[in-house]
CSV table of C-alpha atoms in Angstrom, one decimal:
chain,number,residue,atom,x,y,z
E,1,MET,CA,84.2,113.0,102.8
E,2,PRO,CA,85.4,110.7,100.5
E,3,VAL,CA,84.5,107.0,100.3
E,4,VAL,CA,86.9,105.4,97.8
E,5,LEU,CA,90.3,105.4,96.8
E,6,TRP,CA,91.6,104.1,93.5
E,7,ILE,CA,94.9,102.9,92.9
E,8,SER,CA,96.6,101.2,89.8
E,9,ARG,CA,98.0,98.1,90.6
E,10,GLN,CA,101.3,99.5,89.5
E,11,SER,CA,101.4,102.3,92.0
E,12,LEU,CA,100.2,99.8,94.8
E,13,ALA,CA,103.2,97.7,94.0
E,14,VAL,CA,105.3,101.0,94.1
E,15,LEU,CA,103.6,101.8,97.3
E,16,GLU,CA,104.0,98.6,99.4
E,17,ARG,CA,107.9,98.2,97.8
E,18,SER,CA,108.9,101.7,99.1
E,19,LEU,CA,107.3,100.6,102.2
E,20,ALA,CA,109.0,97.1,102.7
E,21,VAL,CA,112.2,98.3,102.1
E,22,ALA,CA,112.3,100.4,105.4
E,23,TRP,CA,111.7,97.1,107.3
E,24,PRO,CA,112.2,96.6,110.1
E,25,GLU,CA,111.6,100.4,110.7
E,26,GLU,CA,108.4,102.3,109.5
E,27,GLY,CA,108.3,103.3,106.0
E,28,CYS,CA,106.7,106.7,104.7
E,29,ALA,CA,105.6,107.8,101.6
E,30,LEU,CA,103.3,111.1,100.2
E,31,LEU,CA,100.4,110.0,98.2
E,32,LEU,CA,99.6,112.4,95.4
E,33,GLY,CA,96.6,112.8,93.3
E,34,GLY,CA,93.2,113.9,92.6
E,35,ARG,CA,90.0,114.1,94.2
E,36,GLN,CA,86.6,114.2,92.4
E,37,GLY,CA,83.7,114.3,95.0
E,38,ARG,CA,84.0,111.3,97.1
E,39,ILE,CA,86.5,109.6,95.0
E,40,LEU,CA,90.0,110.1,95.6
E,41,HIS,CA,92.3,109.2,92.7
E,42,LEU,CA,96.0,108.0,94.0
E,43,GLN,CA,98.1,109.0,90.9
E,44,ARG,CA,101.7,109.4,92.2
E,45,ILE,CA,103.9,107.5,95.3
E,46,TRP,CA,106.6,109.5,96.8
E,47,PRO,CA,108.5,107.8,98.9
E,48,CYS,CA,110.3,109.5,101.6
E,49,ARG,CA,112.8,109.2,104.7
E,50,ASN,CA,111.8,108.3,108.1
E,51,VAL,CA,113.7,110.9,110.0
E,52,TRP,CA,111.9,110.3,113.3
E,53,ARG,CA,114.4,110.3,116.3
E,54,PRO,CA,114.5,109.9,120.0
E,55,ASN,CA,113.0,112.5,121.9
E,56,TRP,CA,111.6,114.1,118.7
E,57,PRO,CA,110.3,117.6,120.4
E,58,GLU,CA,106.7,117.6,118.2
E,59,MET,CA,105.9,114.1,119.8
E,60,HIS,CA,106.8,115.0,123.7
E,61,GLN,CA,105.9,118.6,124.1
E,62,PRO,CA,102.5,119.3,123.7
E,63,ARG,CA,101.4,122.4,124.2
E,64,ASN,CA,99.2,123.7,127.6
E,65,PRO,CA,96.3,125.9,127.2
E,66,GLN,CA,98.2,129.1,126.7
E,67,GLY,CA,100.1,128.0,123.8
E,68,GLU,CA,103.6,127.0,125.3
E,69,THR,CA,105.3,123.9,125.1
E,70,GLU,CA,105.8,121.5,128.0
E,71,ASP,CA,109.2,120.0,128.6
E,72,LEU,CA,108.3,116.7,129.6
E,73,ASN,CA,112.3,115.1,129.5
E,74,LEU,CA,111.0,111.9,128.8
E,75,ASP,CA,113.2,108.7,128.2
E,76,ASP,CA,111.8,107.6,125.1
E,77,PRO,CA,111.6,103.9,124.5
E,78,HIS,CA,110.5,104.3,120.9
E,79,SER,CA,112.5,103.7,117.9
E,80,ARG,CA,111.8,104.1,113.9
E,81,SER,CA,110.3,100.3,114.6
E,82,ASP,CA,107.1,102.1,116.1
E,83,ARG,CA,107.4,105.6,114.9
E,84,PHE,CA,107.6,107.3,111.9
E,85,VAL,CA,108.4,111.4,110.4
E,86,VAL,CA,108.4,112.1,107.1
E,87,ASP,CA,111.4,114.3,106.0
E,88,PRO,CA,110.2,117.8,105.7
E,89,LEU,CA,112.4,118.7,103.0
E,90,GLU,CA,110.7,115.8,100.9
E,91,LEU,CA,107.6,117.3,102.0
E,92,ILE,CA,108.4,120.8,100.8
E,93,ALA,CA,109.5,119.3,97.4
E,94,ALA,CA,106.4,117.3,96.8
E,95,GLN,CA,104.2,120.3,97.7
E,96,LYS,CA,106.1,122.1,95.2
E,97,TYR,CA,105.5,119.2,92.6
E,98,CYS,CA,101.9,119.2,93.2
E,99,ARG,CA,101.4,123.1,92.9
E,100,ASN,CA,103.4,122.8,89.8
E,101,GLN,CA,101.7,119.9,88.2
E,102,GLY,CA,98.1,120.9,89.5
E,103,THR,CA,97.6,117.8,91.7
E,104,LEU,CA,96.9,117.3,95.4
E,105,LEU,CA,99.2,116.2,98.3
E,106,LEU,CA,96.0,113.7,99.5
E,107,GLY,CA,98.0,112.3,102.3
E,108,VAL,CA,100.6,110.2,103.9
E,109,ALA,CA,101.4,106.2,103.8
E,110,HIS,CA,103.5,104.7,106.2
E,111,SER,CA,103.9,100.9,107.7
E,112,HIS,CA,103.6,99.0,110.8
E,113,PRO,CA,106.3,96.4,110.9
E,114,ARG,CA,105.1,93.1,112.4
E,115,GLY,CA,101.8,95.1,113.6
E,116,ALA,CA,97.9,95.7,112.4
E,117,PRO,CA,97.0,97.8,109.5
E,118,GLN,CA,94.7,100.0,112.1
E,119,PRO,CA,95.9,103.7,113.2
E,120,SER,CA,97.7,103.8,116.5
E,121,ALA,CA,96.7,106.6,118.8
E,122,MET,CA,100.1,108.7,117.8
E,123,ASP,CA,98.6,108.2,114.2
E,124,GLN,CA,95.4,109.3,115.0
E,125,ARG,CA,97.1,112.2,117.3
E,126,HIS,CA,99.5,113.3,114.6
E,127,ALA,CA,97.3,113.0,111.4
E,128,TRP,CA,97.0,116.0,109.0
E,129,PRO,CA,93.3,117.3,109.0
E,130,GLU,CA,91.8,116.7,105.6
E,131,SER,CA,93.8,114.3,104.4
E,132,LEU,CA,94.2,110.4,103.8
E,133,VAL,CA,96.2,108.1,105.8
E,134,TRP,CA,97.3,104.6,104.3
E,135,ILE,CA,98.7,101.9,106.8
E,136,SER,CA,100.1,98.8,105.3
E,137,ALA,CA,101.0,95.9,108.0
E,138,ILE,CA,104.4,94.6,106.7
E,139,ALA,CA,105.8,91.3,108.3
E,140,GLY,CA,109.3,91.7,106.4
E,141,PRO,CA,110.9,93.1,103.8
E,142,ARG,CA,109.8,90.4,100.8
E,143,SER,CA,105.9,90.3,102.4
E,144,GLN,CA,103.2,89.4,100.1
E,145,LEU,CA,100.6,91.8,101.5
E,146,THR,CA,96.7,91.1,100.8
E,147,GLU,CA,94.0,93.1,101.2
E,148,ARG,CA,93.9,92.4,105.1
E,149,ASP,CA,97.4,93.8,105.7
E,150,ARG,CA,96.2,97.5,104.4
E,151,GLY,CA,93.8,100.2,105.2
E,152,ALA,CA,93.0,103.7,104.4
E,153,TRP,CA,91.2,106.6,106.2
E,154,TRP,CA,89.9,109.7,105.7
E,155,VAL,CA,91.0,112.4,108.3
E,156,GLY,CA,88.1,114.7,108.6
E,157,GLY,CA,88.1,118.3,109.6
E,158,SER,CA,87.5,117.3,113.5
E,159,GLY,CA,90.5,115.1,113.4
E,160,ARG,CA,88.1,111.7,113.5
E,161,LEU,CA,89.4,109.2,111.4
E,162,GLN,CA,86.8,107.4,108.8
E,163,PRO,CA,87.3,104.4,106.5
E,164,VAL,CA,88.0,104.7,103.1
E,165,GLY,CA,87.7,101.6,100.5
E,166,ILE,CA,90.4,100.8,98.4
E,167,ASP,CA,89.7,100.0,94.7
E,168,ILE,CA,93.0,98.3,92.9
E,169,LEU,CA,92.4,99.5,89.4
E,170,GLN,CA,94.2,97.3,86.4
E,171,THR,CA,95.2,100.1,84.6
E,172,VAL,CA,97.0,103.3,85.4
């Protein structure tokens, strides 16, 4: 399990700008880089569109024990201000890029507009196994973020999120 994430000051600025530009909606980005033992090295930020929409099927149709989806027909009170879905076309493009460059798709970053930089129940439920989750709490489009406004977690194979330290490097 990774215990620390290395990110350059430049990559951090790109990530936080790309998340802030979506405010008041949740912004999202894919995180690309490498892994050396228990160290993740974030090397590239892949900003993405948040394509979440009300009654997004994957969010409201859990599978029953037989593997069938259940139609819940819920009136969805949520919006992109508290939900996100990475554009699937951008995910495919990033996966192809990673294969061609010999790099890894480490995980996903997203923002919590006016919220805390802590994973919500929905974040935990939909996190990819064996991946990085980054959350930035963005109070406005020009927010100056501090260490307390961001967090990173590793999603283990069991789906449990473990905090990962963030080391901001001065050089690329």
